[in-house]
């Protein structure tokens, strides 16, 4: 890797006998759900895979990943939709507006899945969008059930629904042990957004 | 973002009044620790920050992030060191050899920190390396305590030591709810490596 670090000379490579598109759910109240999904995007990019990221309820506030994906020389698309978290104090948009945005994001996900555009698709904060009833359980279940067999589908956000957990192959719960904001440290670029 | 997706026209930007370099620990037995650190790398890259990744005990087995970072047009370096997990069945290297590798990685971390090369430094699997006594608690504490104030330091791996958790600003525990390998699904590129 020249000036980009060092890698060993002799390495083994895993290659699964059977390729599978996994359903991965990243939930819980701790820091590292979207971040973990972004890490899978970076990893998939390394494997030459095509990656899509559809963010729900996140179109109002700049996040580093928006420019991060622009700096990746691979097939990656990011769609930041919505207008922030529905029901959070200070958010000026109506529930109807939040729901309309989330429904547009669902339509986009369906369309991209039908086109078989991606090898890995991240539906960021979709669990949360369901909890807030901006999307319906049946809509997500239909997406999960109808996905192409080799597509990896990553669903992030707090409060993942039990029926989605049931369908998933891998589920992680990210628990908060500590968070800097509890010490009144403001969100810091690079780590928090 | 043109063909790379869509972003909204009107966005707010957070900008902390006080910049802080955070100490972040990602621990637990679930999938998404290294992955989460890689997501911070992508995010930091978007912010124009300089990123270093030093992987402990991981130099023997190819991972997608090795090529992923090569596909990022930003200041990012990855050093994959070590020869796999010490004590895992089938791993042919002696404990002394594993420890020597981990000690080299500690030296590298010290050197990079002293040079103030990075804005964000990931010490991947270092918690695990400590648990396996390939590095010493005092070595990690010294690194954490002596880091430049604005450097974000990310420490990943199972079984994070309580004294490191104590020093950290943000700590997440990634718990396994389900994992595909329990259904005998082999590790899949893009998601698992």
Tab-separated table of C-alpha atoms in Angstrom:
chain	number	residue	atom	x	y	z
A	1	UNK	CA	0.000	0.000	0.000
A	2	UNK	CA	3.019	2.263	-0.405
A	3	UNK	CA	2.567	5.550	1.422
A	4	UNK	CA	-0.858	4.482	2.602
A	5	UNK	CA	0.504	2.155	5.241
A	6	UNK	CA	1.865	-1.348	5.164
A	7	UNK	CA	0.361	-4.706	4.488
A	8	UNK	CA	1.970	-8.100	4.972
A	9	UNK	CA	3.479	-10.033	2.070
A	10	UNK	CA	1.745	-13.293	2.698
A	11	UNK	CA	-1.965	-13.264	3.340
A	12	UNK	CA	-4.771	-15.757	3.271
A	13	UNK	CA	-8.111	-14.958	1.717
A	14	UNK	CA	-11.488	-16.201	2.767
A	15	UNK	CA	-13.794	-17.078	-0.098
A	16	UNK	CA	-17.163	-18.490	0.891
A	17	UNK	CA	-18.208	-21.604	-1.002
A	18	UNK	CA	-21.741	-20.253	-1.009
A	19	UNK	CA	-22.382	-16.558	-1.555
A	20	UNK	CA	-25.329	-15.181	0.402
A	21	UNK	CA	-26.870	-11.752	0.647
A	22	UNK	CA	-27.189	-11.100	4.354
A	23	UNK	CA	-29.851	-9.193	6.243
A	24	UNK	CA	-28.058	-7.255	8.971
A	25	UNK	CA	-29.774	-5.196	11.675
A	26	UNK	CA	-27.808	-2.709	13.792
A	27	UNK	CA	-29.933	-1.402	16.651
A	28	UNK	CA	-29.616	-0.156	20.237
A	29	UNK	CA	-29.172	3.191	22.008
A	30	UNK	CA	-25.381	3.530	21.711
A	31	UNK	CA	-23.023	5.305	19.332
A	32	UNK	CA	-22.037	3.264	16.296
A	33	UNK	CA	-25.037	2.148	14.258
A	34	UNK	CA	-24.870	4.391	11.202
A	35	UNK	CA	-21.112	4.382	11.680
A	36	UNK	CA	-21.022	0.599	11.504
A	37	UNK	CA	-23.104	0.612	8.333
A	38	UNK	CA	-20.681	3.129	6.801
A	39	UNK	CA	-17.819	0.796	7.681
A	40	UNK	CA	-19.537	-1.982	5.737
A	41	UNK	CA	-19.829	0.450	2.814
A	42	UNK	CA	-16.074	1.068	2.937
A	43	UNK	CA	-15.353	-2.654	3.180
A	44	UNK	CA	-17.733	-3.534	0.319
A	45	UNK	CA	-16.099	-0.789	-1.737
A	46	UNK	CA	-12.772	-2.552	-1.183
A	47	UNK	CA	-14.277	-5.733	-2.593
A	48	UNK	CA	-15.390	-3.852	-5.711
A	49	UNK	CA	-19.061	-4.102	-4.779
A	50	UNK	CA	-21.728	-1.511	-5.613
A	51	UNK	CA	-23.108	0.275	-2.593
A	52	UNK	CA	-26.231	2.356	-1.953
A	53	UNK	CA	-27.029	4.301	1.199
A	54	UNK	CA	-30.520	5.703	1.784
A	55	UNK	CA	-30.723	7.788	4.950
A	56	UNK	CA	-34.136	8.348	6.555
A	57	UNK	CA	-34.867	11.505	8.614
A	58	UNK	CA	-31.373	12.850	8.038
A	59	UNK	CA	-31.574	15.364	5.211
A	60	UNK	CA	-31.486	18.461	7.398
A	61	UNK	CA	-28.113	18.274	9.085
A	62	UNK	CA	-24.705	17.921	7.442
A	63	UNK	CA	-22.803	14.717	8.149
A	64	UNK	CA	-19.216	13.876	7.223
A	65	UNK	CA	-20.233	10.791	5.297
A	66	UNK	CA	-21.877	12.966	2.639
A	67	UNK	CA	-18.454	14.174	1.565
A	68	UNK	CA	-16.795	10.911	2.596
A	69	UNK	CA	-18.598	8.938	-0.105
A	70	UNK	CA	-17.637	11.574	-2.681
A	71	UNK	CA	-14.017	10.798	-1.837
A	72	UNK	CA	-14.442	7.104	-2.598
A	73	UNK	CA	-13.412	6.019	-6.084
A	74	UNK	CA	-15.933	3.220	-6.259
A	75	UNK	CA	-19.592	2.690	-7.092
A	76	UNK	CA	-21.308	4.281	-4.136
A	77	UNK	CA	-24.411	6.451	-3.918
A	78	UNK	CA	-25.812	8.236	-0.894
A	79	UNK	CA	-29.326	9.666	-0.651
A	80	UNK	CA	-29.931	11.837	2.399
A	81	UNK	CA	-33.701	12.187	2.801
A	82	UNK	CA	-36.041	13.645	5.385
A	83	UNK	CA	-35.861	16.620	7.667
A	84	UNK	CA	-34.442	15.439	10.931
A	85	UNK	CA	-35.950	13.479	13.741
A	86	UNK	CA	-39.703	13.587	13.936
A	87	UNK	CA	-40.967	14.581	17.368
A	88	UNK	CA	-37.635	15.962	18.606
A	89	UNK	CA	-38.036	19.326	20.301
A	90	UNK	CA	-37.410	22.179	17.918
A	91	UNK	CA	-38.068	20.172	14.769
A	92	UNK	CA	-40.511	22.392	12.870
A	93	UNK	CA	-41.966	19.896	10.391
A	94	UNK	CA	-45.338	18.187	10.693
A	95	UNK	CA	-45.712	14.452	11.121
A	96	UNK	CA	-47.390	14.350	7.689
A	97	UNK	CA	-44.328	15.962	6.138
A	98	UNK	CA	-41.961	13.532	7.883
A	99	UNK	CA	-44.096	10.612	6.758
A	100	UNK	CA	-44.211	11.841	3.160
A	101	UNK	CA	-40.415	12.093	3.123
A	102	UNK	CA	-39.988	8.626	4.589
A	103	UNK	CA	-42.455	7.209	2.068
A	104	UNK	CA	-40.401	8.738	-0.741
A	105	UNK	CA	-37.338	7.014	0.706
A	106	UNK	CA	-39.226	3.692	0.782
A	107	UNK	CA	-40.180	4.171	-2.881
A	108	UNK	CA	-36.541	4.882	-3.706
A	109	UNK	CA	-35.421	1.727	-1.888
A	110	UNK	CA	-37.985	-0.374	-3.759
A	111	UNK	CA	-36.924	1.118	-7.082
A	112	UNK	CA	-33.209	0.536	-6.460
A	113	UNK	CA	-33.858	-3.015	-5.301
A	114	UNK	CA	-36.007	-3.731	-8.373
A	115	UNK	CA	-33.235	-2.392	-10.631
A	116	UNK	CA	-30.746	-4.716	-8.891
A	117	UNK	CA	-28.348	-1.776	-8.842
A	118	UNK	CA	-26.457	-2.620	-5.668
A	119	UNK	CA	-24.568	-5.426	-3.978
A	120	UNK	CA	-25.047	-3.780	-0.576
A	121	UNK	CA	-27.870	-1.434	0.393
A	122	UNK	CA	-28.008	0.459	3.673
A	123	UNK	CA	-31.386	1.715	4.912
A	124	UNK	CA	-30.084	4.056	7.580
A	125	UNK	CA	-32.446	4.885	10.495
A	126	UNK	CA	-35.256	2.843	8.980
A	127	UNK	CA	-35.890	1.088	12.318
A	128	UNK	CA	-36.439	4.473	13.897
A	129	UNK	CA	-38.679	5.584	11.033
A	130	UNK	CA	-40.831	2.519	11.694
A	131	UNK	CA	-40.949	3.163	15.448
A	132	UNK	CA	-42.172	6.702	14.673
A	133	UNK	CA	-44.734	5.262	12.204
A	134	UNK	CA	-43.304	7.159	9.254
A	135	UNK	CA	-43.101	3.824	7.437
A	136	UNK	CA	-45.099	0.636	8.011
A	137	UNK	CA	-43.867	-2.732	9.206
A	138	UNK	CA	-45.404	-4.423	6.166
A	139	UNK	CA	-43.444	-2.123	3.834
A	140	UNK	CA	-40.138	-3.133	5.391
A	141	UNK	CA	-41.024	-6.821	5.540
A	142	UNK	CA	-41.923	-6.738	1.849
A	143	UNK	CA	-38.566	-5.132	1.013
A	144	UNK	CA	-36.671	-7.679	3.092
A	145	UNK	CA	-38.573	-10.636	1.660
A	146	UNK	CA	-38.360	-9.504	-1.966
A	147	UNK	CA	-34.676	-8.599	-2.069
A	148	UNK	CA	-32.414	-10.377	-4.570
A	149	UNK	CA	-30.697	-13.355	-2.878
A	150	UNK	CA	-27.201	-11.870	-3.200
A	151	UNK	CA	-28.046	-8.341	-2.023
A	152	UNK	CA	-26.759	-7.471	1.446
A	153	UNK	CA	-29.396	-5.361	3.174
A	154	UNK	CA	-28.378	-3.356	6.248
A	155	UNK	CA	-31.075	-1.824	8.460
A	156	UNK	CA	-30.013	0.585	11.195
A	157	UNK	CA	-31.690	2.568	13.959
A	158	UNK	CA	-32.938	2.171	17.496
A	159	UNK	CA	-35.831	-0.035	18.486
A	160	UNK	CA	-35.647	-2.559	15.666
A	161	UNK	CA	-38.979	-4.363	15.340
A	162	UNK	CA	-39.031	-8.015	16.566
A	163	UNK	CA	-40.368	-9.262	13.224
A	164	UNK	CA	-37.440	-7.666	11.408
A	165	UNK	CA	-34.989	-9.126	13.921
A	166	UNK	CA	-36.647	-12.491	13.298
A	167	UNK	CA	-35.981	-12.268	9.544
A	168	UNK	CA	-32.394	-11.023	9.917
A	169	UNK	CA	-29.243	-13.156	9.704
A	170	UNK	CA	-27.056	-10.947	11.900
A	171	UNK	CA	-28.320	-8.549	14.554
A	172	UNK	CA	-26.168	-6.386	16.820
A	173	UNK	CA	-27.384	-4.187	19.642
A	174	UNK	CA	-25.105	-1.221	20.286
A	175	UNK	CA	-25.463	-0.291	23.950
A	176	UNK	CA	-24.378	3.009	25.404
A	177	UNK	CA	-21.936	2.508	28.244
A	178	UNK	CA	-20.864	6.161	28.224
A	179	UNK	CA	-21.359	9.054	25.833
A	180	UNK	CA	-19.384	12.285	25.627
A	181	UNK	CA	-22.541	14.399	25.418
A	182	UNK	CA	-23.351	13.440	28.997
A	183	UNK	CA	-20.182	15.316	29.969
A	184	UNK	CA	-21.519	18.296	27.963
A	185	UNK	CA	-19.011	17.710	25.190
A	186	UNK	CA	-20.606	18.889	21.932
A	187	UNK	CA	-20.790	16.544	18.932
A	188	UNK	CA	-17.388	16.456	17.270
A	189	UNK	CA	-16.811	16.176	13.502
A	190	UNK	CA	-15.283	12.913	12.340
A	191	UNK	CA	-16.582	10.960	15.300
A	192	UNK	CA	-20.162	12.074	15.947
A	193	UNK	CA	-21.155	13.315	12.492
B	1	UNK	CA	-23.693	14.867	-5.348
B	2	UNK	CA	-24.747	14.421	-8.985
B	3	UNK	CA	-24.740	10.770	-9.973
B	4	UNK	CA	-23.650	9.745	-6.518
B	5	UNK	CA	-27.089	10.246	-5.035
B	6	UNK	CA	-28.988	13.289	-3.875
B	7	UNK	CA	-28.530	15.711	-1.038
B	8	UNK	CA	-30.969	18.379	0.083
B	9	UNK	CA	-30.546	22.022	-0.934
B	10	UNK	CA	-30.834	23.509	2.504
B	11	UNK	CA	-28.833	22.000	5.297
B	12	UNK	CA	-27.704	23.034	8.731
B	13	UNK	CA	-24.204	22.402	9.946
B	14	UNK	CA	-23.093	21.639	13.445
B	15	UNK	CA	-19.873	23.316	14.477
B	16	UNK	CA	-18.769	22.724	18.039
B	17	UNK	CA	-17.714	25.855	19.923
B	18	UNK	CA	-15.000	23.803	21.556
B	19	UNK	CA	-13.085	21.217	19.548
B	20	UNK	CA	-12.111	18.128	21.513
B	21	UNK	CA	-10.225	15.008	20.620
B	22	UNK	CA	-12.398	12.162	21.891
B	23	UNK	CA	-11.405	8.815	23.316
B	24	UNK	CA	-13.873	6.274	21.956
B	25	UNK	CA	-14.009	2.605	22.955
B	26	UNK	CA	-16.018	0.084	20.913
B	27	UNK	CA	-16.205	-3.244	22.702
B	28	UNK	CA	-18.535	-6.245	23.118
B	29	UNK	CA	-19.046	-9.639	21.481
B	30	UNK	CA	-21.203	-8.553	18.531
B	31	UNK	CA	-20.557	-7.725	14.887
B	32	UNK	CA	-19.711	-4.067	14.263
B	33	UNK	CA	-16.667	-2.932	16.222
B	34	UNK	CA	-13.976	-2.677	13.553
B	35	UNK	CA	-16.771	-1.826	11.132
B	36	UNK	CA	-17.852	1.087	13.303
B	37	UNK	CA	-14.282	2.377	13.499
B	38	UNK	CA	-14.041	2.182	9.701
B	39	UNK	CA	-17.231	4.241	9.473
B	40	UNK	CA	-15.590	6.940	11.590
B	41	UNK	CA	-12.636	6.821	9.184
B	42	UNK	CA	-14.987	7.428	6.242
B	43	UNK	CA	-16.761	10.235	8.091
B	44	UNK	CA	-13.492	11.896	9.162
B	45	UNK	CA	-12.298	11.620	5.575
B	46	UNK	CA	-15.378	13.583	4.537
B	47	UNK	CA	-14.380	16.328	6.956
B	48	UNK	CA	-10.915	16.504	5.397
B	49	UNK	CA	-9.244	14.998	8.448
B	50	UNK	CA	-6.147	12.797	8.407
B	51	UNK	CA	-6.798	9.233	9.454
B	52	UNK	CA	-4.594	6.369	10.617
B	53	UNK	CA	-5.661	2.788	11.218
B	54	UNK	CA	-3.376	0.339	13.015
B	55	UNK	CA	-4.792	-3.161	13.129
B	56	UNK	CA	-3.516	-5.596	15.766
B	57	UNK	CA	-3.513	-9.380	15.173
B	58	UNK	CA	-4.992	-8.981	11.714
B	59	UNK	CA	-2.138	-9.164	9.235
B	60	UNK	CA	-2.752	-12.740	8.143
B	61	UNK	CA	-6.188	-12.601	6.586
B	62	UNK	CA	-7.381	-10.325	3.799
B	63	UNK	CA	-10.084	-7.812	4.688
B	64	UNK	CA	-12.043	-5.536	2.340
B	65	UNK	CA	-10.974	-2.404	4.174
B	66	UNK	CA	-7.403	-2.916	2.960
B	67	UNK	CA	-8.527	-2.105	-0.562
B	68	UNK	CA	-11.307	0.182	0.654
B	69	UNK	CA	-8.852	2.715	2.058
B	70	UNK	CA	-6.885	2.626	-1.213
B	71	UNK	CA	-10.067	3.782	-2.931
B	72	UNK	CA	-10.386	6.842	-0.699
B	73	UNK	CA	-8.957	10.047	-2.115
B	74	UNK	CA	-8.050	11.466	1.258
B	75	UNK	CA	-5.246	11.237	3.797
B	76	UNK	CA	-5.696	7.766	5.188
B	77	UNK	CA	-3.161	5.100	6.103
B	78	UNK	CA	-3.806	1.534	7.175
B	79	UNK	CA	-1.252	-0.739	8.833
B	80	UNK	CA	-2.309	-4.363	9.136
B	81	UNK	CA	-0.033	-6.001	11.689
B	82	UNK	CA	0.138	-9.348	13.438
B	83	UNK	CA	-0.649	-12.869	12.391
B	84	UNK	CA	-4.206	-13.539	13.401
B	85	UNK	CA	-5.779	-14.255	16.730
B	86	UNK	CA	-3.422	-15.601	19.334
B	87	UNK	CA	-4.662	-18.794	20.950
B	88	UNK	CA	-7.288	-19.567	18.287
B	89	UNK	CA	-7.179	-23.183	17.169
B	90	UNK	CA	-5.078	-23.651	14.067
B	91	UNK	CA	-3.073	-20.464	14.522
B	92	UNK	CA	0.527	-21.671	14.133
B	93	UNK	CA	2.426	-18.773	15.700
B	94	UNK	CA	3.909	-18.725	19.182
B	95	UNK	CA	2.728	-16.342	21.873
B	96	UNK	CA	6.169	-14.703	21.766
B	97	UNK	CA	5.737	-14.023	18.071
B	98	UNK	CA	2.247	-12.571	18.574
B	99	UNK	CA	3.538	-10.388	21.384
B	100	UNK	CA	6.488	-9.142	19.327
B	101	UNK	CA	4.095	-8.159	16.523
B	102	UNK	CA	1.749	-6.367	18.908
B	103	UNK	CA	4.695	-4.552	20.492
B	104	UNK	CA	5.763	-3.347	17.054
B	105	UNK	CA	2.237	-2.026	16.541
B	106	UNK	CA	2.401	-0.205	19.889
B	107	UNK	CA	5.714	1.368	18.831
B	108	UNK	CA	4.127	2.452	15.561
B	109	UNK	CA	1.181	4.008	17.399
B	110	UNK	CA	3.533	5.909	19.729
B	111	UNK	CA	5.591	7.152	16.795
B	112	UNK	CA	2.560	8.330	14.803
B	113	UNK	CA	1.100	10.047	17.848
B	114	UNK	CA	4.425	11.771	18.579
B	115	UNK	CA	4.585	12.986	14.971
B	116	UNK	CA	1.053	14.400	15.310
B	117	UNK	CA	0.351	12.919	11.891
B	118	UNK	CA	-3.354	12.213	12.326
B	119	UNK	CA	-6.612	13.823	13.381
B	120	UNK	CA	-8.160	10.420	14.038
B	121	UNK	CA	-6.281	7.239	14.954
B	122	UNK	CA	-7.898	3.812	15.184
B	123	UNK	CA	-6.173	1.124	17.250
B	124	UNK	CA	-8.173	-1.812	15.970
B	125	UNK	CA	-8.409	-4.907	18.242
B	126	UNK	CA	-6.137	-3.351	20.839
B	127	UNK	CA	-8.569	-4.274	23.639
B	128	UNK	CA	-8.281	-7.871	22.575
B	129	UNK	CA	-4.493	-7.641	22.347
B	130	UNK	CA	-4.470	-6.438	25.955
B	131	UNK	CA	-6.801	-9.216	27.101
B	132	UNK	CA	-4.402	-11.726	25.508
B	133	UNK	CA	-1.461	-9.935	27.209
B	134	UNK	CA	0.236	-9.115	23.921
B	135	UNK	CA	0.359	-5.508	25.081
B	136	UNK	CA	0.317	-4.105	28.622
B	137	UNK	CA	-2.347	-1.982	30.261
B	138	UNK	CA	0.257	0.628	31.172
B	139	UNK	CA	1.282	0.957	27.521
B	140	UNK	CA	-2.260	1.752	26.439
B	141	UNK	CA	-2.902	4.103	29.348
B	142	UNK	CA	0.263	5.994	28.491
B	143	UNK	CA	-0.853	6.349	24.860
B	144	UNK	CA	-4.294	7.539	25.901
B	145	UNK	CA	-2.955	10.009	28.461
B	146	UNK	CA	-0.238	11.428	26.211
B	147	UNK	CA	-2.289	11.932	23.055
B	148	UNK	CA	-2.565	15.446	21.589
B	149	UNK	CA	-5.764	17.135	22.857
B	150	UNK	CA	-7.391	17.281	19.415
B	151	UNK	CA	-6.575	13.733	18.318
B	152	UNK	CA	-9.563	11.386	18.259
B	153	UNK	CA	-8.407	7.977	19.474
B	154	UNK	CA	-10.602	4.953	18.760
B	155	UNK	CA	-9.905	1.674	20.566
B	156	UNK	CA	-11.778	-1.428	19.428
B	157	UNK	CA	-11.994	-5.070	20.467
B	158	UNK	CA	-13.761	-7.302	22.946
B	159	UNK	CA	-13.234	-7.160	26.663
B	160	UNK	CA	-12.143	-3.529	26.978
B	161	UNK	CA	-10.289	-3.013	30.250
B	162	UNK	CA	-12.211	-1.093	32.967
B	163	UNK	CA	-9.391	1.450	33.354
B	164	UNK	CA	-9.558	2.261	29.652
B	165	UNK	CA	-13.347	2.554	29.822
B	166	UNK	CA	-12.850	4.894	32.767
B	167	UNK	CA	-10.609	7.221	30.705
B	168	UNK	CA	-12.836	7.164	27.614
B	169	UNK	CA	-15.395	9.806	26.640
B	170	UNK	CA	-17.682	7.519	24.640
B	171	UNK	CA	-17.973	3.763	25.098
B	172	UNK	CA	-20.301	1.460	23.176
B	173	UNK	CA	-20.804	-2.228	23.776
B	174	UNK	CA	-21.837	-4.131	20.656
B	175	UNK	CA	-23.866	-7.131	21.778
B	176	UNK	CA	-24.576	-10.115	19.592
B	177	UNK	CA	-28.307	-10.732	19.306
B	178	UNK	CA	-27.875	-13.069	16.329
B	179	UNK	CA	-25.019	-13.908	13.988
B	180	UNK	CA	-25.184	-15.559	10.585
B	181	UNK	CA	-22.340	-17.957	11.418
B	182	UNK	CA	-24.583	-19.656	13.957
B	183	UNK	CA	-26.758	-20.682	10.999
B	184	UNK	CA	-23.580	-22.054	9.349
B	185	UNK	CA	-23.482	-19.200	6.879
B	186	UNK	CA	-19.827	-18.567	5.989
B	187	UNK	CA	-18.344	-15.083	6.390
B	188	UNK	CA	-19.432	-12.966	3.427
B	189	UNK	CA	-17.268	-10.311	1.740
B	190	UNK	CA	-18.438	-6.750	2.204
B	191	UNK	CA	-20.244	-7.483	5.433
B	192	UNK	CA	-18.037	-9.779	7.498
B	193	UNK	CA	-14.604	-8.908	6.073
